[in-house]
Amino acid sequence: MKRNKPKYKQIIDAAVIVIADNGYHQAQVSKIAKQAGVADGTIYLYFKNKEDILISLFQEKMGLFVEKIQDVIAGKQKAAEKLLVMIENHFKILSDDHHLAIVTQLELRQSNKDLRLKINDVLKEYLLLMDDILQEGIDNGEFDSKLSIRLARQMIFGTIDETVTTWVMNDQKYDLVKQAPAVHHLLLQGCGQKGE
Amino acid sequence: MKRNKPKYKQIIDAAVIVIADNGYHQAQVSKIAKQAGVADGTIYLYFKNKEDILISLFQEKMGLFVEKIQDVIAGKQKAAEKLLVMIENHFKILSDDHHLAIVTQLELRQSNKDLRLKINDVLKEYLLLMDDILQEGIDNGEFDSKLSIRLARQMIFGTIDETVTTWVMNDQKYDLVKQAPAVHHLLLQGCGQKGE
Amino acid sequence: MKRNKPKYKQIIDAAVIVIADNGYHQAQVSKIAKQAGVADGTIYLYFKNKEDILISLFQEKMGLFVEKIQDVIAGKQKAAEKLLVMIENHFKILSDDHHLAIVTQLELRQSNKDLRLKINDVLKEYLLLMDDILQEGIDNGEFDSKLSIRLARQMIFGTIDETVTTWVMNDQKYDLVKQAPAVHHLLLQGCGQKGE
Amino acid sequence: MKRNKPKYKQIIDAAVIVIADNGYHQAQVSKIAKQAGVADGTIYLYFKNKEDILISLFQEKMGLFVEKIQDVIAGKQKAAEKLLVMIENHFKILSDDHHLAIVTQLELRQSNKDLRLKINDVLKEYLLLMDDILQEGIDNGEFDSKLSIRLARQMIFGTIDETVTTWVMNDQKYDLVKQAPAVHHLLLQGCGQKGE
DNA sequence: TATGAATGAGCGTTCATTCAT
DNA sequence: GATGAATGAACGCTCATTCAT
């Protein structure tokens, strides 16, 4: 399995750095190879083509993302709490890795439609996590019983994503994680939070 | 003034169609010229370069956007109503022009960072409209007095944008405009709507 | 006759200025038209094409050149004297018109082979003047009787031309005309000048 | 070192042929690549850009030129003799390579000012060789003690260059090398040669 | 005569991918 | 497995010239 060989991850990490530093359109395969310390041709022993590097990058990083968030959610009872730690961790992971933040919020969006559709597939697992939380919230009466899960998920993801993008575009100069509670508050209200 | 000459708009409309049909990276200048029914060189009598076509496209279309929405907002008293017609019109304009929807939600995002920064400048006017509505809602007691305008605006724009993008990615197969009231409801709650 | 209409000369003078200021490859027809104060299309009422402007320019200016030099030569008896005034006037005319000097020594040489062959035709009249002086000098015993006229003419023209080109390349920062006597001395010796 | 790889010289030789056959402005990179038997892209593994091919061409060929002439000069005692073998070899090298003669005398002069300034740098070494010979001739009493080295060098180079150019323009139809003694005789006299 | 908007052919350069070693 | 030299398709832009007014 190529995914477990050291050069596989080595190339993906190189790609993140090269894309963050040079931008998507200046991230040539040869630059990634150089950064990874391998020959250009070696890339093609681990990846089908350049697009495959980017999809794999997204899968690999988003996998960690989902894993981490599943972890922290597991420890919480209420949907509202789960939503909070999800937002916090989403913000924290990207705060902790400046390169990754630039790559996911700005650079990877320059990829073509096909690639973005594939990236969306990867995102689905994450979106399903949100759906689970929302369903739970509705079921246990935390949220509005008539809430549309799809719309609510679009609101949550759209808001989180827009918040991170604005932060990256402002050169990450304020503390993103500190915004989590306020964003959480907004979204909870949007979901028609009941109770005090 | 070039902007008022017929070929100016002709070329921009051609660009929208060509980009929607072929994708951003396959929208060669020669294709746009052909679609517009002019020679390649004619493009350069009206635009400085290819990037200039795209920026102008965005300015031109987003200008209509802002104008139209300013219009419909003017007729409304309450912030909540204004927000509703804003969402409705946002959805309607893109619903009515499938090509434009594809271009703004998918294709233009593939442009490089420079172009996107310029596009963001154009967007600002639209975002300021939102800020005005939010401020008004806070002032007249419709919304939570402690609402952060920046965060709320990110929620509104993020949600609207994500909703449209999801719709476009699903090949525009359901009625987007019909979603407006539900989205509006969500966002109003997010803003801490008061009143009966 | 187009040559006598005011716009004909107007365009040629504009070409000299535009070429001197912008260089041969940046001297577009539209720039020349603008400098001449006429429309692009008007150029083509007076000249067949762009090349025709340049050939005409050379003919016109070189005509003045030959005329002037024929004039000053007429007043001299000896071949050596004629050669001196020829060199002096060659240097003087180009010293007096910086633009023209740049155009003939640097810019026009960037034209293609065809154009340069035509320019050479124009030059011929000037070279024939030199031949006449040389023949005269041989006939009246001033120069070596075995002197090859063709070679001597190549020496004279080559030396004069190289001297002017070096001066132009050095930004015309020294006095070219002052060099005439020394150049004359060199060339006379080369021609095997007899007598004291 | 790229200069020693076979393809480097292969491309330069191809450039000489293509430029001589098609003219400077019709010497497209793709033509040069085809003539060299390599892919277009390969050119750019050895040269920074098209201009770099031309500068390198000049350096490479002019280097051989200077080397060869330094060689033959070394065997001679007197300045006059050195001048003769210099002229002979200058003529011989260009006589032996018709393509090169066309390229240096006609085609390369069409390059823009920047390129020609760089070419001039390369030429400088050759001109310094001439200066050395002239200084030597003055020092050992062969030449006029009051001779201006700069002017004399301009005469020598101008005459040689004009002679070769005339020969090339006449389609190289006579024997250039045979002209060397006569040209030499002229130039020696120009330098004020003493003694028999 | 004079205009100037419109034309459209033409080319240097990049870079993902291959394959002989 | 690993290399890196070689490949070649693809495209934005310029500008001399035309021609309807």
mmCIF file of C-alpha atoms in Angstrom, chain D residues 27-137:
data_model
loop_
_atom_site.group_PDB
_atom_site.id
_atom_site.type_symbol
_atom_site.label_atom_id
_atom_site.label_comp_id
_atom_site.label_asym_id
_atom_site.label_seq_id
_atom_site.Cartn_x
_atom_site.Cartn_y
_atom_site.Cartn_z
ATOM 1 C CA ALA D 27 14.228 32.091 -37.405
ATOM 2 C CA GLN D 28 11.574 30.801 -35.036
ATOM 3 C CA VAL D 29 12.596 28.710 -32.074
ATOM 4 C CA SER D 30 10.605 25.801 -33.461
ATOM 5 C CA LYS D 31 12.602 25.946 -36.706
ATOM 6 C CA ILE D 32 15.865 25.932 -34.807
ATOM 7 C CA ALA D 33 14.696 22.998 -32.715
ATOM 8 C CA LYS D 34 13.676 21.069 -35.795
ATOM 9 C CA GLN D 35 16.997 21.760 -37.504
ATOM 10 C CA ALA D 36 18.831 20.667 -34.359
ATOM 11 C CA GLY D 37 16.760 17.512 -34.184
ATOM 12 C CA VAL D 38 15.410 18.208 -30.704
ATOM 13 C CA ALA D 39 12.052 19.173 -29.277
ATOM 14 C CA ASP D 40 11.171 22.831 -28.821
ATOM 15 C CA GLY D 41 11.277 22.456 -25.066
ATOM 16 C CA THR D 42 14.765 21.019 -25.147
ATOM 17 C CA ILE D 43 16.080 24.365 -26.321
ATOM 18 C CA TYR D 44 15.078 25.779 -22.959
ATOM 19 C CA LEU D 45 17.114 23.205 -21.069
ATOM 20 C CA TYR D 46 20.204 24.757 -22.591
ATOM 21 C CA PHE D 47 19.250 28.396 -23.139
ATOM 22 C CA LYS D 48 17.339 30.875 -21.017
ATOM 23 C CA ASN D 49 15.399 32.235 -23.981
ATOM 24 C CA LYS D 50 15.724 32.977 -27.664
ATOM 25 C CA GLU D 51 18.002 35.965 -27.123
ATOM 26 C CA ASP D 52 20.282 33.754 -25.083
ATOM 27 C CA ILE D 53 20.708 31.452 -28.086
ATOM 28 C CA LEU D 54 21.869 34.380 -30.191
ATOM 29 C CA ILE D 55 24.243 35.793 -27.599
ATOM 30 C CA SER D 56 25.681 32.349 -26.975
ATOM 31 C CA LEU D 57 26.012 31.814 -30.699
ATOM 32 C CA PHE D 58 28.004 34.991 -30.990
ATOM 33 C CA GLN D 59 30.134 34.236 -27.945
ATOM 34 C CA GLU D 60 30.853 30.721 -29.072
ATOM 35 C CA LYS D 61 31.787 31.669 -32.632
ATOM 36 C CA MET D 62 33.562 34.900 -31.758
ATOM 37 C CA GLY D 63 35.470 32.964 -29.096
ATOM 38 C CA LEU D 64 36.859 30.604 -31.726
ATOM 39 C CA PHE D 65 37.608 33.673 -33.810
ATOM 40 C CA VAL D 66 39.670 35.386 -31.134
ATOM 41 C CA GLU D 67 41.375 32.155 -30.154
ATOM 42 C CA LYS D 68 42.358 31.320 -33.694
ATOM 43 C CA ILE D 69 43.677 34.787 -34.343
ATOM 44 C CA GLN D 70 45.602 34.907 -31.084
ATOM 45 C CA ASP D 71 47.206 31.669 -32.173
ATOM 46 C CA VAL D 72 48.405 32.852 -35.547
ATOM 47 C CA ILE D 73 49.497 36.225 -34.213
ATOM 48 C CA ALA D 74 51.700 34.623 -31.623
ATOM 49 C CA GLY D 75 53.987 33.304 -34.338
ATOM 50 C CA LYS D 76 54.677 36.741 -35.769
ATOM 51 C CA GLN D 77 57.181 39.388 -34.702
ATOM 52 C CA LYS D 78 56.187 42.610 -36.353
ATOM 53 C CA ALA D 79 52.905 44.465 -35.953
ATOM 54 C CA ALA D 80 52.505 44.640 -39.715
ATOM 55 C CA GLU D 81 52.767 40.882 -40.008
ATOM 56 C CA LYS D 82 50.320 40.408 -37.165
ATOM 57 C CA LEU D 83 47.852 42.701 -38.849
ATOM 58 C CA LEU D 84 48.158 40.720 -42.057
ATOM 59 C CA VAL D 85 47.468 37.344 -40.500
ATOM 60 C CA MET D 86 44.613 38.876 -38.532
ATOM 61 C CA ILE D 87 42.966 40.123 -41.697
ATOM 62 C CA GLU D 88 43.690 36.888 -43.538
ATOM 63 C CA ASN D 89 42.219 34.783 -40.808
ATOM 64 C CA HIS D 90 39.216 37.040 -40.327
ATOM 65 C CA PHE D 91 38.462 36.668 -44.019
ATOM 66 C CA LYS D 92 39.253 32.965 -44.037
ATOM 67 C CA ILE D 93 37.014 31.997 -41.149
ATOM 68 C CA LEU D 94 34.038 33.748 -42.695
ATOM 69 C CA SER D 95 34.910 32.458 -46.169
ATOM 70 C CA ASP D 96 34.933 28.928 -44.836
ATOM 71 C CA ASP D 97 31.537 29.222 -43.221
ATOM 72 C CA HIS D 98 29.094 30.876 -45.563
ATOM 73 C CA HIS D 99 26.262 30.541 -43.109
ATOM 74 C CA LEU D 100 28.212 32.192 -40.338
ATOM 75 C CA ALA D 101 29.212 35.058 -42.632
ATOM 76 C CA ILE D 102 25.599 35.806 -43.478
ATOM 77 C CA VAL D 103 24.605 35.591 -39.847
ATOM 78 C CA THR D 104 27.290 37.908 -38.489
ATOM 79 C CA GLN D 105 27.302 40.454 -41.301
ATOM 80 C CA LEU D 106 23.620 40.727 -42.088
ATOM 81 C CA GLU D 107 21.218 38.900 -39.868
ATOM 82 C CA LEU D 108 22.487 39.448 -36.365
ATOM 83 C CA ARG D 109 22.535 43.194 -36.970
ATOM 84 C CA GLN D 110 18.756 43.116 -37.087
ATOM 85 C CA SER D 111 18.611 42.190 -33.463
ATOM 86 C CA ASN D 112 17.451 44.856 -31.064
ATOM 87 C CA LYS D 113 19.704 47.356 -29.368
ATOM 88 C CA ASP D 114 19.995 45.358 -26.143
ATOM 89 C CA LEU D 115 21.203 42.285 -27.919
ATOM 90 C CA ARG D 116 23.620 44.316 -29.986
ATOM 91 C CA LEU D 117 25.056 45.914 -26.886
ATOM 92 C CA LYS D 118 25.709 42.445 -25.503
ATOM 93 C CA ILE D 119 27.243 41.412 -28.792
ATOM 94 C CA ASN D 120 29.455 44.453 -28.581
ATOM 95 C CA ASP D 121 30.769 43.262 -25.233
ATOM 96 C CA VAL D 122 31.825 40.050 -26.888
ATOM 97 C CA LEU D 123 33.470 41.989 -29.696
ATOM 98 C CA LYS D 124 35.510 44.002 -27.246
ATOM 99 C CA GLU D 125 38.043 41.253 -26.748
ATOM 100 C CA TYR D 126 38.683 41.205 -30.451
ATOM 101 C CA LEU D 127 39.068 44.964 -30.594
ATOM 102 C CA LEU D 128 41.539 44.811 -27.718
ATOM 103 C CA LEU D 129 43.655 42.455 -29.781
ATOM 104 C CA MET D 130 43.795 45.145 -32.464
ATOM 105 C CA ASP D 131 44.736 47.775 -29.892
ATOM 106 C CA ASP D 132 47.615 45.598 -28.717
ATOM 107 C CA ILE D 133 48.952 45.256 -32.226
ATOM 108 C CA LEU D 134 48.645 48.982 -32.830
ATOM 109 C CA GLN D 135 50.392 49.863 -29.566
ATOM 110 C CA GLU D 136 53.167 47.449 -30.404
ATOM 111 C CA GLY D 137 53.557 48.953 -33.861
#
